[in-house]
Structures are given as C-alpha cells and as structure tokens.
Amino acid sequence: MDIVIGLVIIAIGAFCQSSCYVPINRIKDWSWESYWIVQGVFAWLLLPLCGALLAVPEGHSLPELFSADRTFNIFMTMLFGVLWGVGGLTFGLSMRYLGVALGQSIALGTCAGLGTIMGPVLLNIFFPEQDALSSLTFSVVTGVVVTLVGIAVIGLAGSMKSSMLSEEEKRAAVKDFNFPKGLAIALLAGFMSGCFNVGLAFGADINFGSLTPDIYKTLPATLLVTLGGFLTNAAYCFWQNSRNKTWGDYLKGSVWANNALFCLLAGALWYSQFFGLSLGKGFLTESPTLMTLSFCILMALNVVFSNVWGIILKEWKGCSRKTITVLVIGIAILVVSCFLPQMI
C-alpha cells in the first residue's frame, strides 16, 4: 500500500509540473526573460528553501548541514544544478519550437533515462566504495528502456504530425513550430536536465540522518540543485534584459501584483514535482528498484500529463487518427513503465 501511495504522490507532483506553464499565459506586459527569472525566484529559491527547512529537526538549523566535511558533495550538488540550469533554459525553447506536448515529451524522456543512469555512474567514479552501480539492476535498466521506448513512440507521433500538417496548421497549433530545430534543442535540454538527478545523488546524505523523516530527506539537496540552476538562469535572463533593453519591465507597477501572483503560482506548480518526489520516495523505501527509478518515473509521468495538456490546448488538432493512435500508445507505454519494474 505504501508503494501505491508513493507513486500517487509522485503522479500528483508530475501533474502540477505539467500545468506550470498555464499561469504564465496570464502574465502581462513582461518579456520572457523578466517573467522567467521572477517565477524562478519562487520556483528555485524561496519554495525550495521552505522545503529544505522541513528537513531540519527541532534544535537544529539548516546551516549545520553545510559543514566542512560535506564541502565536496555540496560543490558537486550545486555544480550539477548549474548544468541543470542550462537544461532549464533550453527546455523552454524546446516547447517554443515543438509545443508543450512534444517538447516536454522528448526533453523529459531524455532527462529521465540519462538522469537515472548518470547518477550511479558518476557516484561510482568519485566514491567507488559506495558501489553505486549495484543500484542499476536489471529491473531498473528495463524500466529506463521501456520509458525511452515510450518517448520514442511519442516522438514518432510528433514526426507524423510534422509531415502531415500544412505550415499554416503547424503555426496555428504552435506559432514557431520547427521540428528539426526543436528536436535538437529538446535533446540538449534533456541531457542537461538529467543533471538534476545527478545533483540529488551527490547530495543524498545532506540531511540529519535518522532525525530527518524519510519524506523530507532529499529536500536540502533539492535546494542546492535549484540554487545552482537559479544562478545560470539569472545570468542569462539579466543578460537578455540588457540586450533587449527590458529592465523597465520590473518598473511597471501596474502589472506587478498580477504578474507576481501568476509567477508564484507557476513556481509553486513547478516545485511541486520535486517536493512530491521527496514525499513519494519516503513511501518507496521498501523497494530499492523504485527508489532508483523514482526520478525516471517522475519524468515519465510529466510526459504523460504534458501530452494531456497538449490535447487540451489543441496542439494535436488536425492530425490523423493514426497519429493520435501512435500518441496514445506512447502514453500507455509510459504509464506501464512506472509499474513494470516492480513486477519483474
């Protein structure tokens, strides 16, 4: 029963993440770089800080976790957060050229597979005594492979969509639709975004051990990863503010209340995926396979729900029944990938 609860919590987080771009449509009179960094303050700084504080038992403080004997792990966790930040920037571009459904599908699918594999591999290089590679069991690898198959099927549906629609129909669904360009960006975004899970792997022990409940143990590491990502995004967004002369966005007092509200909502929905991941993993401790695959499962469910939004937003409007059938098969494979490893 605990396993089911854990998966449901992760699924709720995935649904929230897949919905995080909806509030952004309500932001007024701000350029992309301005609203992106403001929602990032909530998504990557304030909310992760609140989450990390939940992992601090009474009588202790958060700074205690950042001691000298953890310097290397803290540095590596933040470093991979910085790299993940690059993935976050290109992630947005992938949806610009492919749409919410297809863009998230390819980027998150790549992120799911590489993020799951890279963590144990890199940990084994730096800390061979931990035998991190032993976590990559047959069941785990099977789960990753099945997830990638599901992503490939959805990618095929996207390719079919691209070949069948006229340029006018493509632009009606996604204004800047460009499948070759979007595919390349989405693959890069997925590779770099997979660094998030690598950062979590290096920061797995940054907590108060038995004093921290299992459901909160990954939240301090999540804060360090998102802090690294915030630095990357802030540097790029402020550069764009200077380049595009959009510093004045922050002085538009008439829209601040509206925009801050929807940036907060978007940030909260985004952060929900990793808050839910931490809570969900607390219920999966009896299954080492699902613990290792939890990040992959989260990404797979993100893809499922992003395609649901893609259908709602009519991004697949005008496609043939055959294309929609291929899309549904891909979604079904991803759903199966969440449970299959536990049954092997």
XYZ file of C-alpha atoms in Angstrom:
344
model
C 0.000 0.000 0.000
C 2.879 2.383 0.787
C 4.234 1.903 -2.738
C 0.893 2.888 -4.265
C 0.727 5.974 -2.038
C 4.269 6.933 -3.035
C 3.532 6.610 -6.752
C 0.292 8.590 -6.404
C 2.151 11.428 -4.653
C 4.781 11.477 -7.403
C 1.987 11.486 -10.004
C 0.327 14.486 -8.344
C 3.649 16.339 -8.442
C 4.054 15.439 -12.116
C 0.587 16.753 -12.921
C 1.365 20.027 -11.157
C 4.644 20.418 -13.059
C 2.950 19.750 -16.378
C 0.487 22.527 -15.542
C 3.086 25.129 -14.550
C 3.112 26.850 -17.949
C -0.619 27.584 -17.828
C -0.340 30.504 -15.314
C 2.421 32.058 -17.411
C -0.157 32.783 -20.116
C -1.797 35.226 -17.683
C 1.337 37.347 -17.237
C 1.005 40.804 -18.792
C 3.449 43.252 -20.390
C 6.632 41.440 -19.403
C 9.236 39.951 -21.719
C 10.152 36.282 -21.429
C 13.381 36.951 -19.562
C 11.628 39.101 -16.957
C 8.853 36.709 -16.010
C 11.169 33.705 -16.266
C 13.541 34.934 -13.584
C 10.748 36.208 -11.329
C 8.986 32.854 -11.358
C 12.440 31.357 -10.801
C 12.801 33.282 -7.547
C 9.771 31.361 -6.285
C 10.499 28.024 -8.008
C 14.251 27.791 -7.403
C 14.877 29.864 -4.260
C 12.006 30.621 -1.894
C 9.925 27.453 -2.179
C 12.930 25.068 -2.125
C 14.193 26.941 0.948
C 10.847 26.387 2.664
C 11.002 22.731 1.669
C 14.544 22.300 2.985
C 13.524 23.757 6.345
C 11.076 20.857 6.745
C 14.094 18.538 6.873
C 15.557 20.373 9.873
C 14.610 18.752 13.215
C 13.883 20.804 16.306
C 17.032 22.104 17.955
C 18.996 22.220 14.691
C 19.406 24.698 11.845
C 19.819 24.455 8.088
C 23.383 25.906 8.040
C 24.522 22.934 10.131
C 24.132 20.756 7.032
C 26.657 22.811 5.097
C 29.689 21.835 7.139
C 33.291 21.458 6.005
C 33.167 17.670 5.817
C 30.429 17.938 3.172
C 32.177 20.580 1.046
C 32.823 18.290 -1.938
C 29.266 16.924 -2.019
C 27.811 20.411 -1.688
C 30.026 21.695 -4.505
C 29.104 18.800 -6.821
C 25.413 19.137 -5.998
C 25.445 22.827 -6.899
C 27.670 22.253 -9.946
C 25.187 19.840 -11.440
C 22.500 22.350 -10.520
C 24.294 24.931 -12.658
C 24.410 22.419 -15.534
C 20.750 21.593 -14.985
C 20.059 25.333 -15.302
C 21.300 25.177 -18.897
C 18.792 22.397 -19.496
C 16.050 24.542 -17.986
C 16.791 27.379 -20.407
C 16.800 25.163 -23.485
C 13.768 23.293 -22.131
C 11.661 26.403 -22.657
C 12.962 26.753 -26.206
C 12.054 23.138 -26.992
C 8.411 23.921 -26.249
C 8.628 27.103 -28.300
C 9.514 25.084 -31.404
C 7.666 21.823 -30.674
C 4.785 22.762 -28.402
C 4.065 21.723 -24.816
C 3.268 18.091 -25.580
C 6.067 17.141 -27.967
C 8.683 19.466 -26.475
C 8.241 18.123 -22.949
C 7.992 14.546 -24.210
C 11.372 14.486 -25.938
C 13.218 16.645 -23.398
C 11.827 14.880 -20.330
C 12.269 11.450 -21.870
C 15.946 12.078 -22.483
C 16.193 13.567 -18.998
C 14.521 10.500 -17.460
C 16.882 7.981 -18.999
C 20.157 9.854 -18.659
C 19.312 11.258 -15.225
C 18.695 7.785 -13.842
C 21.864 6.264 -15.293
C 24.323 9.145 -14.854
C 23.864 9.455 -11.083
C 25.131 5.975 -10.109
C 27.829 6.035 -12.810
C 29.348 9.326 -11.638
C 28.992 8.428 -7.963
C 30.891 5.226 -8.657
C 33.729 7.238 -10.197
C 34.136 9.517 -7.179
C 33.058 7.124 -4.419
C 33.731 3.555 -5.636
C 33.416 2.254 -2.066
C 29.673 3.043 -2.182
C 29.139 0.571 -5.052
C 26.510 2.872 -6.590
C 26.452 0.828 -9.810
C 24.792 -2.011 -7.925
C 21.589 0.047 -7.937
C 21.395 -0.300 -11.728
C 19.741 -3.689 -11.596
C 18.042 -5.490 -14.477
C 14.679 -4.150 -13.297
C 15.953 -0.568 -13.218
C 17.532 -0.760 -16.670
C 14.364 -2.377 -18.020
C 12.296 0.473 -16.596
C 14.560 3.047 -18.253
C 14.474 1.226 -21.600
C 10.678 0.946 -21.553
C 10.438 4.654 -20.715
C 12.686 5.543 -23.649
C 10.612 3.323 -25.936
C 7.514 5.236 -24.871
C 9.264 8.535 -25.572
C 10.393 7.273 -28.977
C 6.807 6.329 -29.862
C 5.595 9.796 -28.872
C 8.448 11.277 -30.893
C 7.246 9.235 -33.873
C 3.784 10.708 -33.406
C 5.365 14.163 -33.452
C 7.213 13.364 -36.656
C 3.977 12.123 -38.234
C 2.280 15.322 -37.135
C 5.036 17.409 -38.697
C 4.827 15.611 -42.053
C 1.027 15.706 -42.342
C 0.159 19.255 -41.324
C 0.496 22.255 -43.593
C 2.703 25.138 -42.491
C -0.420 27.132 -41.620
C -1.789 24.313 -39.454
C 1.546 23.902 -37.684
C 1.686 27.605 -36.901
C -1.908 27.560 -35.687
C -1.049 24.887 -33.107
C 2.483 26.086 -32.253
C 3.415 29.540 -33.532
C 7.132 28.850 -34.119
C 6.867 25.124 -34.919
C 10.163 23.762 -36.296
C 10.628 20.013 -35.805
C 14.364 19.583 -36.732
C 15.461 22.628 -34.719
C 13.136 21.782 -31.844
C 14.322 18.160 -31.753
C 17.985 19.166 -31.432
C 17.203 21.663 -28.665
C 14.955 19.175 -26.827
C 17.672 16.500 -26.828
C 20.206 19.008 -25.443
C 17.672 20.137 -22.841
C 17.033 16.549 -21.807
C 20.719 15.737 -21.436
C 21.443 18.812 -19.314
C 18.213 18.472 -17.310
C 19.268 14.959 -16.323
C 21.968 16.649 -14.236
C 19.254 17.440 -11.672
C 19.099 13.825 -10.570
C 22.900 13.592 -10.572
C 22.951 16.554 -8.198
C 20.419 14.808 -5.951
C 22.641 11.716 -5.965
C 25.676 13.689 -4.771
C 23.539 15.418 -2.143
C 21.736 12.318 -0.894
C 23.453 12.458 2.503
C 22.958 16.170 3.090
C 20.358 15.775 5.828
C 20.224 14.959 9.523
C 20.108 11.183 9.021
C 17.615 9.390 11.233
C 16.475 12.732 12.676
C 15.083 13.742 9.283
C 11.899 11.908 8.198
C 12.355 9.877 5.005
C 9.802 12.017 3.178
C 11.959 15.145 3.587
C 15.482 13.747 3.153
C 16.106 14.916 -0.417
C 14.790 18.468 0.109
C 18.103 20.070 1.256
C 19.841 18.649 -1.823
C 16.953 19.898 -3.967
C 17.583 23.411 -2.625
C 21.268 23.236 -3.584
C 20.477 21.985 -7.096
C 17.855 24.661 -7.733
C 20.173 27.323 -6.301
C 22.786 26.320 -8.873
C 20.145 26.416 -11.596
C 18.980 29.832 -10.440
C 22.491 31.240 -10.927
C 22.571 30.010 -14.532
C 19.107 31.335 -15.326
C 19.699 34.678 -13.589
C 22.898 35.285 -15.565
C 21.121 34.559 -18.854
C 17.935 36.489 -18.055
C 19.773 39.597 -16.856
C 21.925 39.447 -19.985
C 18.730 39.308 -22.039
C 17.321 42.255 -20.061
C 20.378 44.276 -21.049
C 20.436 43.067 -24.630
C 16.723 43.649 -25.229
C 16.510 46.762 -23.039
C 13.747 45.209 -20.951
C 14.912 46.301 -17.484
C 11.893 48.586 -17.483
C 9.615 45.547 -17.078
C 10.426 45.480 -13.373
C 9.281 49.110 -13.010
C 5.775 48.528 -14.385
C 3.976 48.866 -11.087
C 0.513 48.432 -12.593
C 1.164 44.776 -13.514
C 3.331 43.694 -10.594
C 0.507 42.321 -8.441
C -0.923 40.278 -11.319
C 2.420 39.056 -12.607
C 3.863 38.212 -9.194
C 0.755 36.181 -8.379
C 0.964 34.105 -11.547
C 4.747 33.766 -11.265
C 4.228 32.447 -7.731
C 1.586 30.007 -8.970
C 3.809 28.829 -11.841
C 6.766 28.460 -9.476
C 4.717 26.520 -6.924
C 3.396 24.148 -9.577
C 6.916 23.590 -10.906
C 8.445 22.950 -7.471
C 5.618 20.541 -6.627
C 7.247 17.863 -8.775
C 10.379 17.660 -6.622
C 8.535 18.212 -3.364
C 6.266 15.354 -4.422
C 9.307 13.299 -5.442
C 10.761 13.655 -1.950
C 7.476 12.796 -0.247
C 6.837 9.894 -2.614
C 10.290 8.379 -2.122
C 9.590 8.324 1.602
C 6.928 5.691 0.870
C 9.120 3.680 -1.534
C 11.923 2.790 0.874
C 10.936 -0.893 0.849
C 11.566 -1.056 -2.910
C 15.189 -0.206 -3.878
C 14.221 -0.564 -7.542
C 11.526 2.108 -7.366
C 13.774 4.329 -5.240
C 16.374 4.276 -8.015
C 13.722 4.705 -10.710
C 11.719 7.402 -8.906
C 13.235 10.241 -10.961
C 12.607 8.335 -14.183
C 9.007 7.673 -13.102
C 8.510 11.371 -12.350
C 9.768 12.381 -15.789
C 7.628 9.727 -17.491
C 4.514 10.981 -15.717
C 5.467 14.555 -16.601
C 5.399 13.476 -20.242
C 2.020 11.784 -19.826
C 0.414 14.858 -18.297
C 2.121 17.286 -20.673
C 0.539 15.422 -23.567
C -2.826 15.625 -21.844
C -2.324 19.386 -21.777
C -1.215 19.257 -25.406
C -4.533 17.660 -26.324
C -6.461 20.211 -24.231
C -4.567 23.078 -25.885
C -5.384 21.553 -29.306
C -1.741 21.109 -30.298
C -2.684 17.823 -31.986
C -5.709 19.277 -33.787
C -5.843 18.296 -37.455
C -3.748 15.142 -37.038
C -4.946 11.830 -38.469
C -6.463 9.094 -36.329
C -3.334 7.027 -36.974
C -1.118 9.765 -35.480
C -3.342 10.095 -32.419
C -3.303 6.301 -32.002
C 0.503 6.281 -32.019
C 0.475 9.098 -29.439
C -1.908 7.181 -27.156
C 0.231 4.030 -27.457
C 3.290 6.038 -26.403
C 1.452 7.438 -23.390
C 0.275 3.939 -22.435
C 3.847 2.592 -22.595
C 4.990 5.362 -20.261
C 2.262 4.539 -17.758
C 3.254 0.859 -17.865
C 6.926 1.807 -17.355
C 6.038 3.181 -13.907
C 4.835 -0.202 -12.639
C 6.666 -2.775 -14.780
C 9.978 -2.804 -12.812
C 8.160 -3.735 -9.614
C 6.609 -6.748 -11.340
C 9.890 -8.149 -12.744
